[in-house]
Amino acid sequence: GAGVSQSPSNKVTEKGKDVELRCDPISGHTALYWYRQSLGQGLEFLIYFQGNSAPDKSGLPSDRFSAERTGGSVSTLTIQRTQQEDSAVYLCASSLAVGAGKTQYFGPGTRLLVL
Amino acid sequence: DAKTTQPPSMDCAEGRAANLPCNHSTISGNEYVYWYRQIHSQGPQYIIHGLKNNETNEMASLIITEDRKSSTLILPHATLRDTAVYYCIVRVESGGSNYKLTFGKGTLLTVNP
């Protein structure tokens, strides 16, 4: 079946512009996660959704970052007034539910470059 | 979550078995062992996970020692496309912030022709 998909695959933007990143999880997966990975660095947790609600937004770096999920499916991560330090690969993952026994499956990522 | 230790790099000849070790000596009884890999410029890919028993799927086998302090990921017939960074992580079964995946430095496996 189809895996997690993300769009766009690459995004180049100018400092100060807003960007929207989209994630389409595996069908039937109620949990959805956003991470980012800077060059040569590990995973940085941003936010997760259980259904349409986000119980943990603690990883969002600043109030310029927001995310929503509608219909328990597609999620959008929005970065307002982008800064150069926002340049990274933004990864989305989904799982059947939340828990260690529930494997997270990742999408290919969106590579964001802020000039 | 328990910390894991992996060698920074390994080489393997194409067609041979690749055996990737992981130490997790402080693992708790309710922590799973997970393996992911990340091929250059791609998202992390789930490989396999286990709690106590050895596991096998179409990608790999996971051998967990009886005391659960270490494990080995086995790719039975490595191909060039298996060249990637392999991450061994342990995750508590429930509670806390177990949904947050964190990767260490992993092992860079290079499969040579």
Short mmCIF file of C-alpha atoms in Angstrom, two decimals, chain B:
data_model
loop_
_atom_site.label_atom_id
_atom_site.label_comp_id
_atom_site.label_asym_id
_atom_site.label_seq_id
_atom_site.Cartn_x
_atom_site.Cartn_y
_atom_site.Cartn_z
CA ASP B 1 14.90 5.61 27.20
CA ALA B 2 18.03 3.46 27.42
CA LYS B 3 21.13 4.62 25.61
CA THR B 4 22.55 2.54 22.77
CA THR B 5 26.10 2.15 21.52
CA GLN B 6 26.94 1.27 17.92
CA PRO B 7 30.19 1.21 15.96
CA PRO B 8 30.49 4.33 13.81
CA SER B 9 31.12 2.44 10.58
CA MET B 10 31.29 -1.02 9.04
CA ASP B 11 32.04 -2.46 5.62
CA CYS B 12 30.48 -5.46 3.99
CA ALA B 13 30.99 -7.20 0.66
CA GLU B 14 28.01 -7.36 -1.65
CA GLY B 15 26.17 -10.66 -1.30
CA ARG B 16 27.56 -11.34 2.13
CA ALA B 17 25.68 -11.09 5.42
CA ALA B 18 25.99 -7.79 7.25
CA ASN B 19 25.91 -8.12 11.04
CA LEU B 20 25.39 -4.82 12.83
CA PRO B 21 25.85 -4.87 16.61
CA CYS B 22 24.18 -2.68 19.20
CA ASN B 23 24.77 -2.48 22.93
CA HIS B 24 21.94 -1.42 25.22
CA SER B 25 23.16 -2.60 28.60
CA THR B 26 20.76 -0.37 30.58
CA ILE B 27 17.63 -1.54 28.78
CA SER B 28 14.55 -2.00 30.94
CA GLY B 29 12.15 -4.89 30.79
CA ASN B 30 9.47 -2.88 29.03
CA GLU B 31 11.70 -1.36 26.36
CA TYR B 32 11.62 -2.49 22.76
CA VAL B 33 14.66 -2.60 20.47
CA TYR B 34 14.03 -0.88 17.14
CA TRP B 35 16.15 -0.60 14.04
CA TYR B 36 15.79 2.06 11.38
CA ARG B 37 18.05 3.02 8.53
CA GLN B 38 18.52 6.17 6.52
CA ILE B 39 19.82 6.06 3.01
CA HIS B 40 21.45 9.30 1.90
CA SER B 41 18.91 12.08 1.26
CA GLN B 42 15.95 9.88 2.14
CA GLY B 43 13.64 9.65 5.15
CA PRO B 44 14.32 7.06 7.86
CA GLN B 45 13.08 3.58 6.99
CA TYR B 46 11.76 1.17 9.60
CA ILE B 47 13.48 -2.21 9.50
CA ILE B 48 12.44 -4.36 12.44
CA HIS B 49 11.78 -4.33 16.17
CA GLY B 50 11.58 -6.79 19.04
CA LEU B 51 11.17 -7.12 22.78
CA LYS B 52 12.69 -10.44 23.85
CA ASN B 53 12.47 -12.97 21.05
CA ASN B 54 14.44 -13.00 17.84
CA GLU B 55 12.50 -11.55 14.94
CA THR B 56 12.70 -11.96 11.18
CA ASN B 57 10.98 -10.18 8.34
CA GLU B 58 11.56 -9.72 4.64
CA MET B 59 14.29 -7.17 5.25
CA ALA B 60 16.34 -8.50 8.14
CA SER B 61 16.67 -10.59 11.26
CA LEU B 62 17.02 -9.24 14.78
CA ILE B 63 18.90 -11.31 17.32
CA ILE B 64 18.50 -10.19 20.94
CA THR B 65 20.71 -11.75 23.61
CA GLU B 66 19.04 -13.57 26.47
CA ASP B 67 19.94 -10.81 28.94
CA ARG B 68 18.71 -8.24 26.38
CA LYS B 69 21.82 -6.13 26.84
CA SER B 70 22.79 -6.31 23.21
CA SER B 71 21.36 -7.15 19.82
CA THR B 72 22.48 -7.76 16.27
CA LEU B 73 20.75 -6.75 13.07
CA ILE B 74 21.46 -9.17 10.26
CA LEU B 75 21.03 -8.34 6.58
CA PRO B 76 21.42 -11.82 5.10
CA HIS B 77 22.56 -10.86 1.60
CA ALA B 78 23.69 -7.25 1.52
CA THR B 79 23.32 -5.28 -1.71
CA LEU B 80 24.75 -1.93 -2.75
CA ARG B 81 21.35 -0.39 -1.99
CA ASP B 82 21.76 -1.37 1.67
CA THR B 83 24.48 1.26 2.08
CA ALA B 84 23.00 3.55 4.73
CA VAL B 85 23.25 4.73 8.31
CA TYR B 86 21.63 2.17 10.61
CA TYR B 87 20.13 3.30 13.88
CA CYS B 88 19.46 1.10 16.89
CA ILE B 89 17.11 2.65 19.43
CA VAL B 90 15.22 1.47 22.48
CA ARG B 91 11.75 2.73 23.26
CA VAL B 92 9.72 2.34 26.42
CA GLU B 93 6.45 0.53 25.93
CA SER B 94 4.16 3.27 27.16
CA GLY B 95 4.02 6.44 29.13
CA GLY B 96 6.13 9.54 29.21
CA SER B 97 7.13 10.85 25.83
CA ASN B 98 7.73 7.48 24.26
CA TYR B 99 6.34 8.75 20.96
CA LYS B 100 9.42 10.93 20.40
CA LEU B 101 11.94 9.05 18.33
CA THR B 102 15.56 10.05 18.82
CA PHE B 103 18.42 8.64 16.81
CA GLY B 104 22.02 8.45 17.98
CA LYS B 105 24.92 8.56 15.54
CA GLY B 106 24.22 5.09 14.18
CA THR B 107 26.47 2.86 12.08
CA LEU B 108 27.36 3.81 8.53
CA LEU B 109 27.26 0.53 6.64
CA THR B 110 29.06 0.61 3.33
CA VAL B 111 28.39 -2.32 1.02
CA ASN B 112 31.23 -2.75 -1.45
CA PRO B 113 31.01 -4.43 -4.87
#
